């Protein structure tokens, strides 16, 4: 007789143990719990017959899945119980065991979320999911699931009720092209693999799986927390990771989205019959359970190459962007090819989007990759429909094939935590997943259109698109001119806003590079009008890029760049961004030649003026000469303006250049006002000054047009002015007007008086000094030299500053006296007066004339024995002594109070003089 109390105790223990939770785990715990995923019936199990548990109650195998990893395997199966009776059926009356292909039998354990399912209601069905942890080598083929009931008469109290023999051809994976419907996060979703691709990158192989997800629920699906694995036919498993764009995604109700998964695979892996496994993490068991699996489409090699000029759409989260390699140009520099690339991105989504920190490189057909350093993509935020053009630059060795280059766009790194088990499809030794910490996978390779190196011609406009707008760029002129010990190159660039709306120009800097990487330093960038950075549609802005090179250097080509100034307040921003680049051919200096006697015009806004030569003369010296030019600069502005600060160089027939000093007024000029500009330079005595030309331009300083009082650091808009040298003959009568521009000087009368036996000669003169006040002038440095040659041949002279030592006016008196012992015995009745223009120590004679010397005789009065002076008879042509009227004050140095301030002297120490001056 059976021991029934013992039997019931044993039965209770069996039931309890069948629902216990094992302590071993297969995966790390996940922070977020994932609800049970309900799987549709797998059609290949439909041919299996149900097993009767009792009259009116049966069980059917509705699902069978296996997840296999190198950390272990787990087999999950679902039994669907059908109760057609009128009474509830308790599930403790039956249980199941799984016999694997290895012949090992294990009792199934109810999943924790199903352990409350203990009764099948009358006339109803109930599905319960069980699991076992089979040996690692187990497979579904040959697996058998047996149903048992309780038999009190059996030795082990068990009774076999029937078995489910898994067909040999059974696969839990949905067939190629088919979908599966599951419930995740309480939302019904449909999964369907779209594509399987392989990519070979940086000597590493990658697999790319694209999965289409359709949300059939009533709420938004927000990045469901499940894991995906790529499985080979030989049993290797590789964990997949979402690419950067899909790390976080949202799918609205009724919407679909295709997400991309990546993993690194061995290069020798056979890609036939690959499958996709989706698992979820059971929180209580801390174990990954299979949810669904799919047979993947045949593998194809991924083609990420984008044809030249074509648009490539990329997905970032729930948004999309258009990308395009818009333009590329190449220039050579030594053994390097310098590439300038315009890369366009457009946000085609409905929300603002910050671009990932894509990595860029130029990839050659020889397998080399040359990084492009830029932060523009990583920090760029685009508004909806906003379009930006990013300037990129890189250098590639010229020996590589330039016509086969591609722009490589690599998405930010994806964490890689792949795992694999041994695989008969790989090499003889089991292959483990690479132990890399991240996956760097290319997003696209953009073909770079190649054309042989081209240069921009002057006056030809070409279009540049960048992140600030679309611009028509014209190289208006390029000039090579002397500057101190170097040559200066000035490129005039016009930017026209070719867009349909106003743009704001950034603060720009310039660079200039010749062949062999010879770079000008420093480079000045001058904006012709820097008052406003806004540029309306169709309007233009003019910039001058100014560089310096050794004067003997051949400039066969030149590369010019405009770059945005670095934003010092933003540490994440690039040092600068390329705004535009252009390349020129050999430099043929475009300096206009102005004929002698003709004028040229300064066209700079706010400083417009006409400039012409007044006169050019030479001051001859002993060891050197002074070339001297006076220019008239007439304002053509309609308002009072500050004139341009001029810079000048004299050029000889032998192409020698001599830096010139420029003297001009710092005062503002009224409309139609005139400015007298003085230009001079010291030249060797053997230079032929009759063939000189004058290089003259507008001075700049520190990136701006120089003011008249500034010291320029460069000049722009130069012209070559042909000069007409003048050699003025001195006048023979000092009463003729003598030019000391802007002054005119004439001596209308001059006399000398000598008392017989005395050592002093008194000289008196009347003069006219007028000034042309139509001109603004600086301190030209001219001095008027008055020189007297007395009857004995002695020379004495006075240095006068016109307008200061000699006051301006008509019929003004000037007197001086000279003392010499030789005068006591002189019998001459003549003296000579010379007038000179002195400049920087060198002189030009303006005129010379001889005058009568009036002798005053001394007579003796016999009645009183007292001597008296009686003037000697004078010759008819002797001028009378002028009536000085109001005399000037004479100081001890012989200076007239308001006229003479300098005392001449000669080598005779016995000579002395005094001067007075005043109104005649």
PDB file of N, CA and C in Angstrom, residues 393-484:
ATOM      1  N   UNK A 393      40.012  71.748 -45.430  1.00  0.00           N
ATOM      2  CA  UNK A 393      41.288  71.797 -46.137  1.00  0.00           C
ATOM      3  C   UNK A 393      42.169  70.665 -45.633  1.00  0.00           C
ATOM      4  N   UNK A 394      42.984  70.138 -46.539  1.00  0.00           N
ATOM      5  CA  UNK A 394      43.910  69.056 -46.184  1.00  0.00           C
ATOM      6  C   UNK A 394      45.018  69.017 -47.221  1.00  0.00           C
ATOM      7  N   UNK A 395      46.141  68.452 -46.809  1.00  0.00           N
ATOM      8  CA  UNK A 395      47.273  68.285 -47.707  1.00  0.00           C
ATOM      9  C   UNK A 395      47.529  66.805 -47.928  1.00  0.00           C
ATOM     10  N   UNK A 396      47.823  66.450 -49.177  1.00  0.00           N
ATOM     11  CA  UNK A 396      48.070  65.070 -49.567  1.00  0.00           C
ATOM     12  C   UNK A 396      49.367  65.047 -50.375  1.00  0.00           C
ATOM     13  N   UNK A 397      50.220  64.057 -50.155  1.00  0.00           N
ATOM     14  CA  UNK A 397      51.434  63.975 -50.973  1.00  0.00           C
ATOM     15  C   UNK A 397      51.083  63.945 -52.460  1.00  0.00           C
ATOM     16  N   UNK A 398      51.820  64.703 -53.229  1.00  0.00           N
ATOM     17  CA  UNK A 398      51.517  64.853 -54.649  1.00  0.00           C
ATOM     18  C   UNK A 398      51.738  63.553 -55.417  1.00  0.00           C
ATOM     19  N   UNK A 399      52.531  62.641 -54.862  1.00  0.00           N
ATOM     20  CA  UNK A 399      52.813  61.397 -55.571  1.00  0.00           C
ATOM     21  C   UNK A 399      51.620  60.445 -55.573  1.00  0.00           C
ATOM     22  N   UNK A 400      50.624  60.679 -54.718  1.00  0.00           N
ATOM     23  CA  UNK A 400      49.432  59.840 -54.713  1.00  0.00           C
ATOM     24  C   UNK A 400      48.497  60.250 -55.846  1.00  0.00           C
ATOM     25  N   UNK A 401      47.598  59.360 -56.203  1.00  0.00           N
ATOM     26  CA  UNK A 401      46.688  59.606 -57.314  1.00  0.00           C
ATOM     27  C   UNK A 401      45.607  60.578 -56.864  1.00  0.00           C
ATOM     28  N   UNK A 402      45.709  61.813 -57.326  1.00  0.00           N
ATOM     29  CA  UNK A 402      44.807  62.863 -56.868  1.00  0.00           C
ATOM     30  C   UNK A 402      43.397  62.702 -57.440  1.00  0.00           C
ATOM     31  N   UNK A 403      43.273  62.047 -58.570  1.00  0.00           N
ATOM     32  CA  UNK A 403      41.962  61.920 -59.207  1.00  0.00           C
ATOM     33  C   UNK A 403      41.101  60.837 -58.577  1.00  0.00           C
ATOM     34  N   UNK A 404      41.648  60.073 -57.624  1.00  0.00           N
ATOM     35  CA  UNK A 404      40.886  58.989 -57.006  1.00  0.00           C
ATOM     36  C   UNK A 404      40.648  59.225 -55.525  1.00  0.00           C
ATOM     37  N   UNK A 405      40.798  60.443 -55.066  1.00  0.00           N
ATOM     38  CA  UNK A 405      40.601  60.738 -53.648  1.00  0.00           C
ATOM     39  C   UNK A 405      39.114  60.750 -53.294  1.00  0.00           C
ATOM     40  N   UNK A 406      38.838  60.425 -52.029  1.00  0.00           N
ATOM     41  CA  UNK A 406      37.482  60.475 -51.506  1.00  0.00           C
ATOM     42  C   UNK A 406      37.498  61.174 -50.149  1.00  0.00           C
ATOM     43  N   UNK A 407      36.403  61.869 -49.869  1.00  0.00           N
ATOM     44  CA  UNK A 407      36.220  62.467 -48.547  1.00  0.00           C
ATOM     45  C   UNK A 407      35.531  61.430 -47.669  1.00  0.00           C
ATOM     46  N   UNK A 408      36.226  61.030 -46.632  1.00  0.00           N
ATOM     47  CA  UNK A 408      35.734  59.977 -45.745  1.00  0.00           C
ATOM     48  C   UNK A 408      35.039  60.611 -44.539  1.00  0.00           C
ATOM     49  N   UNK A 409      33.772  60.238 -44.340  1.00  0.00           N
ATOM     50  CA  UNK A 409      32.989  60.736 -43.213  1.00  0.00           C
ATOM     51  C   UNK A 409      32.749  59.566 -42.258  1.00  0.00           C
ATOM     52  N   UNK A 410      33.300  59.671 -41.059  1.00  0.00           N
ATOM     53  CA  UNK A 410      33.205  58.597 -40.071  1.00  0.00           C
ATOM     54  C   UNK A 410      32.354  59.081 -38.924  1.00  0.00           C
ATOM     55  N   UNK A 411      31.350  58.263 -38.575  1.00  0.00           N
ATOM     56  CA  UNK A 411      30.469  58.643 -37.478  1.00  0.00           C
ATOM     57  C   UNK A 411      31.190  58.454 -36.152  1.00  0.00           C
ATOM     58  N   UNK A 412      30.740  59.127 -35.091  1.00  0.00           N
ATOM     59  CA  UNK A 412      31.380  58.978 -33.784  1.00  0.00           C
ATOM     60  C   UNK A 412      31.412  57.521 -33.344  1.00  0.00           C
ATOM     61  N   UNK A 413      32.373  57.205 -32.504  1.00  0.00           N
ATOM     62  CA  UNK A 413      32.597  55.833 -32.076  1.00  0.00           C
ATOM     63  C   UNK A 413      31.373  55.233 -31.412  1.00  0.00           C
ATOM     64  N   UNK A 414      31.139  53.916 -31.697  1.00  0.00           N
ATOM     65  CA  UNK A 414      30.070  53.147 -31.073  1.00  0.00           C
ATOM     66  C   UNK A 414      30.717  52.138 -30.134  1.00  0.00           C
ATOM     67  N   UNK A 415      30.314  52.058 -28.853  1.00  0.00           N
ATOM     68  CA  UNK A 415      30.909  51.074 -27.950  1.00  0.00           C
ATOM     69  C   UNK A 415      30.760  49.669 -28.506  1.00  0.00           C
ATOM     70  N   UNK A 416      31.804  48.883 -28.400  1.00  0.00           N
ATOM     71  CA  UNK A 416      31.780  47.508 -28.904  1.00  0.00           C
ATOM     72  C   UNK A 416      32.002  46.553 -27.754  1.00  0.00           C
ATOM     73  N   UNK A 417      31.021  45.696 -27.464  1.00  0.00           N
ATOM     74  CA  UNK A 417      31.146  44.704 -26.403  1.00  0.00           C
ATOM     75  C   UNK A 417      30.736  43.343 -26.967  1.00  0.00           C
ATOM     76  N   UNK A 418      31.252  43.044 -28.153  1.00  0.00           N
ATOM     77  CA  UNK A 418      30.839  41.844 -28.865  1.00  0.00           C
ATOM     78  C   UNK A 418      31.340  40.596 -28.157  1.00  0.00           C
ATOM     79  N   UNK A 419      30.595  39.505 -28.333  1.00  0.00           N
ATOM     80  CA  UNK A 419      31.013  38.200 -27.831  1.00  0.00           C
ATOM     81  C   UNK A 419      30.722  37.174 -28.885  1.00  0.00           C
ATOM     82  N   UNK A 420      31.487  36.117 -28.896  1.00  0.00           N
ATOM     83  CA  UNK A 420      31.274  35.071 -29.891  1.00  0.00           C
ATOM     84  C   UNK A 420      31.640  33.731 -29.309  1.00  0.00           C
ATOM     85  N   UNK A 421      31.069  32.716 -29.863  1.00  0.00           N
ATOM     86  CA  UNK A 421      31.473  31.357 -29.544  1.00  0.00           C
ATOM     87  C   UNK A 421      32.190  30.785 -30.736  1.00  0.00           C
ATOM     88  N   UNK A 422      32.762  29.602 -30.578  1.00  0.00           N
ATOM     89  CA  UNK A 422      33.504  28.999 -31.681  1.00  0.00           C
ATOM     90  C   UNK A 422      32.599  28.781 -32.873  1.00  0.00           C
ATOM     91  N   UNK A 423      33.194  28.810 -34.028  1.00  0.00           N
ATOM     92  CA  UNK A 423      32.404  28.778 -35.258  1.00  0.00           C
ATOM     93  C   UNK A 423      33.123  27.921 -36.276  1.00  0.00           C
ATOM     94  N   UNK A 424      32.432  26.917 -36.765  1.00  0.00           N
ATOM     95  CA  UNK A 424      33.032  26.053 -37.780  1.00  0.00           C
ATOM     96  C   UNK A 424      33.209  26.767 -39.100  1.00  0.00           C
ATOM     97  N   UNK A 425      32.593  27.990 -39.249  1.00  0.00           N
ATOM     98  CA  UNK A 425      32.701  28.726 -40.503  1.00  0.00           C
ATOM     99  C   UNK A 425      33.970  29.554 -40.578  1.00  0.00           C
ATOM    100  N   UNK A 426      34.690  29.676 -39.473  1.00  0.00           N
ATOM    101  CA  UNK A 426      35.897  30.497 -39.466  1.00  0.00           C
ATOM    102  C   UNK A 426      37.113  29.606 -39.601  1.00  0.00           C
ATOM    103  N   UNK A 427      38.259  30.121 -39.204  1.00  0.00           N
ATOM    104  CA  UNK A 427      39.495  29.352 -39.292  1.00  0.00           C
ATOM    105  C   UNK A 427      39.438  28.168 -38.335  1.00  0.00           C
ATOM    106  N   UNK A 428      40.495  27.376 -38.372  1.00  0.00           N
ATOM    107  CA  UNK A 428      40.495  26.149 -37.579  1.00  0.00           C
ATOM    108  C   UNK A 428      40.342  26.440 -36.106  1.00  0.00           C
ATOM    109  N   UNK A 429      40.965  27.486 -35.631  1.00  0.00           N
ATOM    110  CA  UNK A 429      40.866  27.820 -34.217  1.00  0.00           C
ATOM    111  C   UNK A 429      39.594  28.616 -33.964  1.00  0.00           C
ATOM    112  N   UNK A 430      38.957  28.429 -32.794  1.00  0.00           N
ATOM    113  CA  UNK A 430      37.780  29.216 -32.459  1.00  0.00           C
ATOM    114  C   UNK A 430      38.135  30.695 -32.470  1.00  0.00           C
ATOM    115  N   UNK A 431      37.225  31.500 -33.000  1.00  0.00           N
ATOM    116  CA  UNK A 431      37.464  32.941 -33.144  1.00  0.00           C
ATOM    117  C   UNK A 431      36.598  33.688 -32.163  1.00  0.00           C
ATOM    118  N   UNK A 432      37.226  34.513 -31.335  1.00  0.00           N
ATOM    119  CA  UNK A 432      36.489  35.372 -30.410  1.00  0.00           C
ATOM    120  C   UNK A 432      36.318  36.735 -31.028  1.00  0.00           C
ATOM    121  N   UNK A 433      35.289  37.428 -30.583  1.00  0.00           N
ATOM    122  CA  UNK A 433      35.059  38.777 -31.081  1.00  0.00           C
ATOM    123  C   UNK A 433      36.221  39.666 -30.716  1.00  0.00           C
ATOM    124  N   UNK A 434      36.572  40.611 -31.560  1.00  0.00           N
ATOM    125  CA  UNK A 434      37.703  41.494 -31.263  1.00  0.00           C
ATOM    126  C   UNK A 434      37.482  42.244 -29.973  1.00  0.00           C
ATOM    127  N   UNK A 435      38.540  42.400 -29.225  1.00  0.00           N
ATOM    128  CA  UNK A 435      38.445  43.067 -27.930  1.00  0.00           C
ATOM    129  C   UNK A 435      38.663  44.555 -28.093  1.00  0.00           C
ATOM    130  N   UNK A 436      37.865  45.183 -28.938  1.00  0.00           N
ATOM    131  CA  UNK A 436      37.960  46.629 -29.137  1.00  0.00           C
ATOM    132  C   UNK A 436      37.000  47.342 -28.221  1.00  0.00           C
ATOM    133  N   UNK A 437      37.309  48.583 -27.911  1.00  0.00           N
ATOM    134  CA  UNK A 437      36.457  49.356 -27.013  1.00  0.00           C
ATOM    135  C   UNK A 437      35.447  50.190 -27.769  1.00  0.00           C
ATOM    136  N   UNK A 438      35.615  50.320 -29.080  1.00  0.00           N
ATOM    137  CA  UNK A 438      34.674  51.137 -29.844  1.00  0.00           C
ATOM    138  C   UNK A 438      34.721  50.722 -31.306  1.00  0.00           C
ATOM    139  N   UNK A 439      33.681  51.112 -32.017  1.00  0.00           N
ATOM    140  CA  UNK A 439      33.607  50.850 -33.452  1.00  0.00           C
ATOM    141  C   UNK A 439      33.588  52.187 -34.174  1.00  0.00           C
ATOM    142  N   UNK A 440      34.593  52.397 -35.020  1.00  0.00           N
ATOM    143  CA  UNK A 440      34.637  53.586 -35.866  1.00  0.00           C
ATOM    144  C   UNK A 440      34.295  53.146 -37.273  1.00  0.00           C
ATOM    145  N   UNK A 441      33.111  53.500 -37.704  1.00  0.00           N
ATOM    146  CA  UNK A 441      32.618  53.000 -38.980  1.00  0.00           C
ATOM    147  C   UNK A 441      32.302  54.165 -39.901  1.00  0.00           C
ATOM    148  N   UNK A 442      32.730  54.088 -41.163  1.00  0.00           N
ATOM    149  CA  UNK A 442      32.438  55.195 -42.087  1.00  0.00           C
ATOM    150  C   UNK A 442      30.956  55.292 -42.383  1.00  0.00           C
ATOM    151  N   UNK A 443      30.506  56.511 -42.531  1.00  0.00           N
ATOM    152  CA  UNK A 443      29.119  56.766 -42.931  1.00  0.00           C
ATOM    153  C   UNK A 443      29.006  56.908 -44.435  1.00  0.00           C
ATOM    154  N   UNK A 444      30.013  57.525 -45.046  1.00  0.00           N
ATOM    155  CA  UNK A 444      29.975  57.716 -46.491  1.00  0.00           C
ATOM    156  C   UNK A 444      31.369  58.077 -46.983  1.00  0.00           C
ATOM    157  N   UNK A 445      31.598  57.771 -48.260  1.00  0.00           N
ATOM    158  CA  UNK A 445      32.801  58.201 -48.958  1.00  0.00           C
ATOM    159  C   UNK A 445      32.340  59.050 -50.147  1.00  0.00           C
ATOM    160  N   UNK A 446      32.674  60.317 -50.123  1.00  0.00           N
ATOM    161  CA  UNK A 446      32.240  61.237 -51.167  1.00  0.00           C
ATOM    162  C   UNK A 446      33.350  61.360 -52.210  1.00  0.00           C
ATOM    163  N   UNK A 447      33.022  61.029 -53.440  1.00  0.00           N
ATOM    164  CA  UNK A 447      34.009  61.176 -54.496  1.00  0.00           C
ATOM    165  C   UNK A 447      34.345  62.646 -54.687  1.00  0.00           C
ATOM    166  N   UNK A 448      35.613  62.926 -54.791  1.00  0.00           N
ATOM    167  CA  UNK A 448      36.067  64.303 -54.957  1.00  0.00           C
ATOM    168  C   UNK A 448      36.278  64.571 -56.439  1.00  0.00           C
ATOM    169  N   UNK A 449      35.537  65.521 -56.998  1.00  0.00           N
ATOM    170  CA  UNK A 449      35.743  65.827 -58.426  1.00  0.00           C
ATOM    171  C   UNK A 449      37.129  66.409 -58.638  1.00  0.00           C
ATOM    172  N   UNK A 450      37.825  65.863 -59.594  1.00  0.00           N
ATOM    173  CA  UNK A 450      39.202  66.285 -59.830  1.00  0.00           C
ATOM    174  C   UNK A 450      39.308  67.013 -61.158  1.00  0.00           C
ATOM    175  N   UNK A 451      39.883  68.176 -61.104  1.00  0.00           N
ATOM    176  CA  UNK A 451      40.263  68.899 -62.311  1.00  0.00           C
ATOM    177  C   UNK A 451      41.684  69.391 -62.102  1.00  0.00           C
ATOM    178  N   UNK A 452      42.482  69.452 -63.162  1.00  0.00           N
ATOM    179  CA  UNK A 452      43.849  69.949 -62.997  1.00  0.00           C
ATOM    180  C   UNK A 452      43.845  71.326 -62.348  1.00  0.00           C
ATOM    181  N   UNK A 453      44.933  71.589 -61.699  1.00  0.00           N
ATOM    182  CA  UNK A 453      45.056  72.857 -60.966  1.00  0.00           C
ATOM    183  C   UNK A 453      44.752  74.040 -61.868  1.00  0.00           C
ATOM    184  N   UNK A 454      43.877  74.912 -61.392  1.00  0.00           N
ATOM    185  CA  UNK A 454      43.472  76.073 -62.157  1.00  0.00           C
ATOM    186  C   UNK A 454      43.777  77.342 -61.371  1.00  0.00           C
ATOM    187  N   UNK A 455      43.962  78.398 -62.110  1.00  0.00           N
ATOM    188  CA  UNK A 455      44.205  79.696 -61.488  1.00  0.00           C
ATOM    189  C   UNK A 455      43.059  80.629 -61.823  1.00  0.00           C
ATOM    190  N   UNK A 456      42.845  81.584 -60.921  1.00  0.00           N
ATOM    191  CA  UNK A 456      41.795  82.576 -61.144  1.00  0.00           C
ATOM    192  C   UNK A 456      42.379  83.763 -61.913  1.00  0.00           C
ATOM    193  N   UNK A 457      41.714  84.112 -62.985  1.00  0.00           N
ATOM    194  CA  UNK A 457      42.155  85.255 -63.779  1.00  0.00           C
ATOM    195  C   UNK A 457      41.603  86.539 -63.184  1.00  0.00           C
ATOM    196  N   UNK A 458      42.319  87.607 -63.436  1.00  0.00           N
ATOM    197  CA  UNK A 458      41.846  88.898 -62.957  1.00  0.00           C
ATOM    198  C   UNK A 458      40.576  89.301 -63.698  1.00  0.00           C
ATOM    199  N   UNK A 459      39.687  89.946 -62.968  1.00  0.00           N
ATOM    200  CA  UNK A 459      38.419  90.466 -63.483  1.00  0.00           C
ATOM    201  C   UNK A 459      37.426  89.366 -63.867  1.00  0.00           C
ATOM    202  N   UNK A 460      37.709  88.108 -63.517  1.00  0.00           N
ATOM    203  CA  UNK A 460      36.775  87.015 -63.791  1.00  0.00           C
ATOM    204  C   UNK A 460      36.133  86.586 -62.479  1.00  0.00           C
ATOM    205  N   UNK A 461      34.810  86.572 -62.430  1.00  0.00           N
ATOM    206  CA  UNK A 461      34.103  86.222 -61.200  1.00  0.00           C
ATOM    207  C   UNK A 461      33.849  84.716 -61.143  1.00  0.00           C
ATOM    208  N   UNK A 462      34.070  84.145 -59.970  1.00  0.00           N
ATOM    209  CA  UNK A 462      33.668  82.760 -59.742  1.00  0.00           C
ATOM    210  C   UNK A 462      32.916  82.706 -58.421  1.00  0.00           C
ATOM    211  N   UNK A 463      32.130  81.643 -58.244  1.00  0.00           N
ATOM    212  CA  UNK A 463      31.211  81.565 -57.107  1.00  0.00           C
ATOM    213  C   UNK A 463      31.801  80.720 -55.986  1.00  0.00           C
ATOM    214  N   UNK A 464      31.638  81.203 -54.770  1.00  0.00           N
ATOM    215  CA  UNK A 464      32.050  80.481 -53.566  1.00  0.00           C
ATOM    216  C   UNK A 464      30.849  80.391 -52.635  1.00  0.00           C
ATOM    217  N   UNK A 465      30.551  79.182 -52.198  1.00  0.00           N
ATOM    218  CA  UNK A 465      29.498  78.966 -51.204  1.00  0.00           C
ATOM    219  C   UNK A 465      30.150  78.531 -49.907  1.00  0.00           C
ATOM    220  N   UNK A 466      29.789  79.179 -48.833  1.00  0.00           N
ATOM    221  CA  UNK A 466      30.281  78.759 -47.526  1.00  0.00           C
ATOM    222  C   UNK A 466      29.162  78.938 -46.508  1.00  0.00           C
ATOM    223  N   UNK A 467      29.487  78.765 -45.249  1.00  0.00           N
ATOM    224  CA  UNK A 467      28.450  78.797 -44.219  1.00  0.00           C
ATOM    225  C   UNK A 467      27.863  80.184 -44.009  1.00  0.00           C
ATOM    226  N   UNK A 468      28.434  81.208 -44.659  1.00  0.00           N
ATOM    227  CA  UNK A 468      27.922  82.563 -44.498  1.00  0.00           C
ATOM    228  C   UNK A 468      27.063  83.002 -45.681  1.00  0.00           C
ATOM    229  N   UNK A 469      27.095  82.243 -46.763  1.00  0.00           N
ATOM    230  CA  UNK A 469      26.266  82.603 -47.903  1.00  0.00           C
ATOM    231  C   UNK A 469      26.934  82.213 -49.209  1.00  0.00           C
ATOM    232  N   UNK A 470      26.386  82.752 -50.273  1.00  0.00           N
ATOM    233  CA  UNK A 470      26.931  82.520 -51.601  1.00  0.00           C
ATOM    234  C   UNK A 470      27.505  83.840 -52.120  1.00  0.00           C
ATOM    235  N   UNK A 471      28.744  83.782 -52.617  1.00  0.00           N
ATOM    236  CA  UNK A 471      29.447  85.012 -52.983  1.00  0.00           C
ATOM    237  C   UNK A 471      30.069  84.864 -54.365  1.00  0.00           C
ATOM    238  N   UNK A 472      29.986  85.958 -55.124  1.00  0.00           N
ATOM    239  CA  UNK A 472      30.754  86.066 -56.350  1.00  0.00           C
ATOM    240  C   UNK A 472      32.093  86.701 -56.017  1.00  0.00           C
ATOM    241  N   UNK A 473      33.180  86.020 -56.342  1.00  0.00           N
ATOM    242  CA  UNK A 473      34.522  86.469 -55.958  1.00  0.00           C
ATOM    243  C   UNK A 473      35.277  86.889 -57.215  1.00  0.00           C
ATOM    244  N   UNK A 474      35.821  88.095 -57.190  1.00  0.00           N
ATOM    245  CA  UNK A 474      36.581  88.611 -58.324  1.00  0.00           C
ATOM    246  C   UNK A 474      37.938  89.094 -57.841  1.00  0.00           C
ATOM    247  N   UNK A 475      38.987  88.593 -58.478  1.00  0.00           N
ATOM    248  CA  UNK A 475      40.327  89.118 -58.241  1.00  0.00           C
ATOM    249  C   UNK A 475      40.486  90.331 -59.142  1.00  0.00           C
ATOM    250  N   UNK A 476      40.275  91.509 -58.580  1.00  0.00           N
ATOM    251  CA  UNK A 476      40.263  92.716 -59.409  1.00  0.00           C
ATOM    252  C   UNK A 476      41.656  93.110 -59.875  1.00  0.00           C
ATOM    253  N   UNK A 477      42.639  92.942 -59.023  1.00  0.00           N
ATOM    254  CA  UNK A 477      44.003  93.275 -59.437  1.00  0.00           C
ATOM    255  C   UNK A 477      44.975  92.642 -58.461  1.00  0.00           C
ATOM    256  N   UNK A 478      46.197  92.498 -58.940  1.00  0.00           N
ATOM    257  CA  UNK A 478      47.264  92.055 -58.054  1.00  0.00           C
ATOM    258  C   UNK A 478      48.510  92.842 -58.426  1.00  0.00           C
ATOM    259  N   UNK A 479      49.121  93.463 -57.440  1.00  0.00           N
ATOM    260  CA  UNK A 479      50.248  94.362 -57.670  1.00  0.00           C
ATOM    261  C   UNK A 479      51.447  93.896 -56.857  1.00  0.00           C
ATOM    262  N   UNK A 480      52.596  93.989 -57.487  1.00  0.00           N
ATOM    263  CA  UNK A 480      53.860  93.737 -56.802  1.00  0.00           C
ATOM    264  C   UNK A 480      54.646  95.033 -56.809  1.00  0.00           C
ATOM    265  N   UNK A 481      54.968  95.521 -55.610  1.00  0.00           N
ATOM    266  CA  UNK A 481      55.549  96.851 -55.475  1.00  0.00           C
ATOM    267  C   UNK A 481      56.671  96.816 -54.452  1.00  0.00           C
ATOM    268  N   UNK A 482      57.542  97.812 -54.485  1.00  0.00           N
ATOM    269  CA  UNK A 482      58.646  97.835 -53.510  1.00  0.00           C
ATOM    270  C   UNK A 482      58.135  98.203 -52.120  1.00  0.00           C
ATOM    271  N   UNK A 483      58.811  97.607 -51.124  1.00  0.00           N
ATOM    272  CA  UNK A 483      58.563  98.002 -49.742  1.00  0.00           C
ATOM    273  C   UNK A 483      59.849  97.773 -48.948  1.00  0.00           C
ATOM    274  N   UNK A 484      60.502  98.868 -48.617  1.00  0.00           N
ATOM    275  CA  UNK A 484      61.732  98.823 -47.840  1.00  0.00           C
ATOM    276  C   UNK A 484      62.714  97.852 -48.495  1.00  0.00           C
TER     277      UNK A 484
END
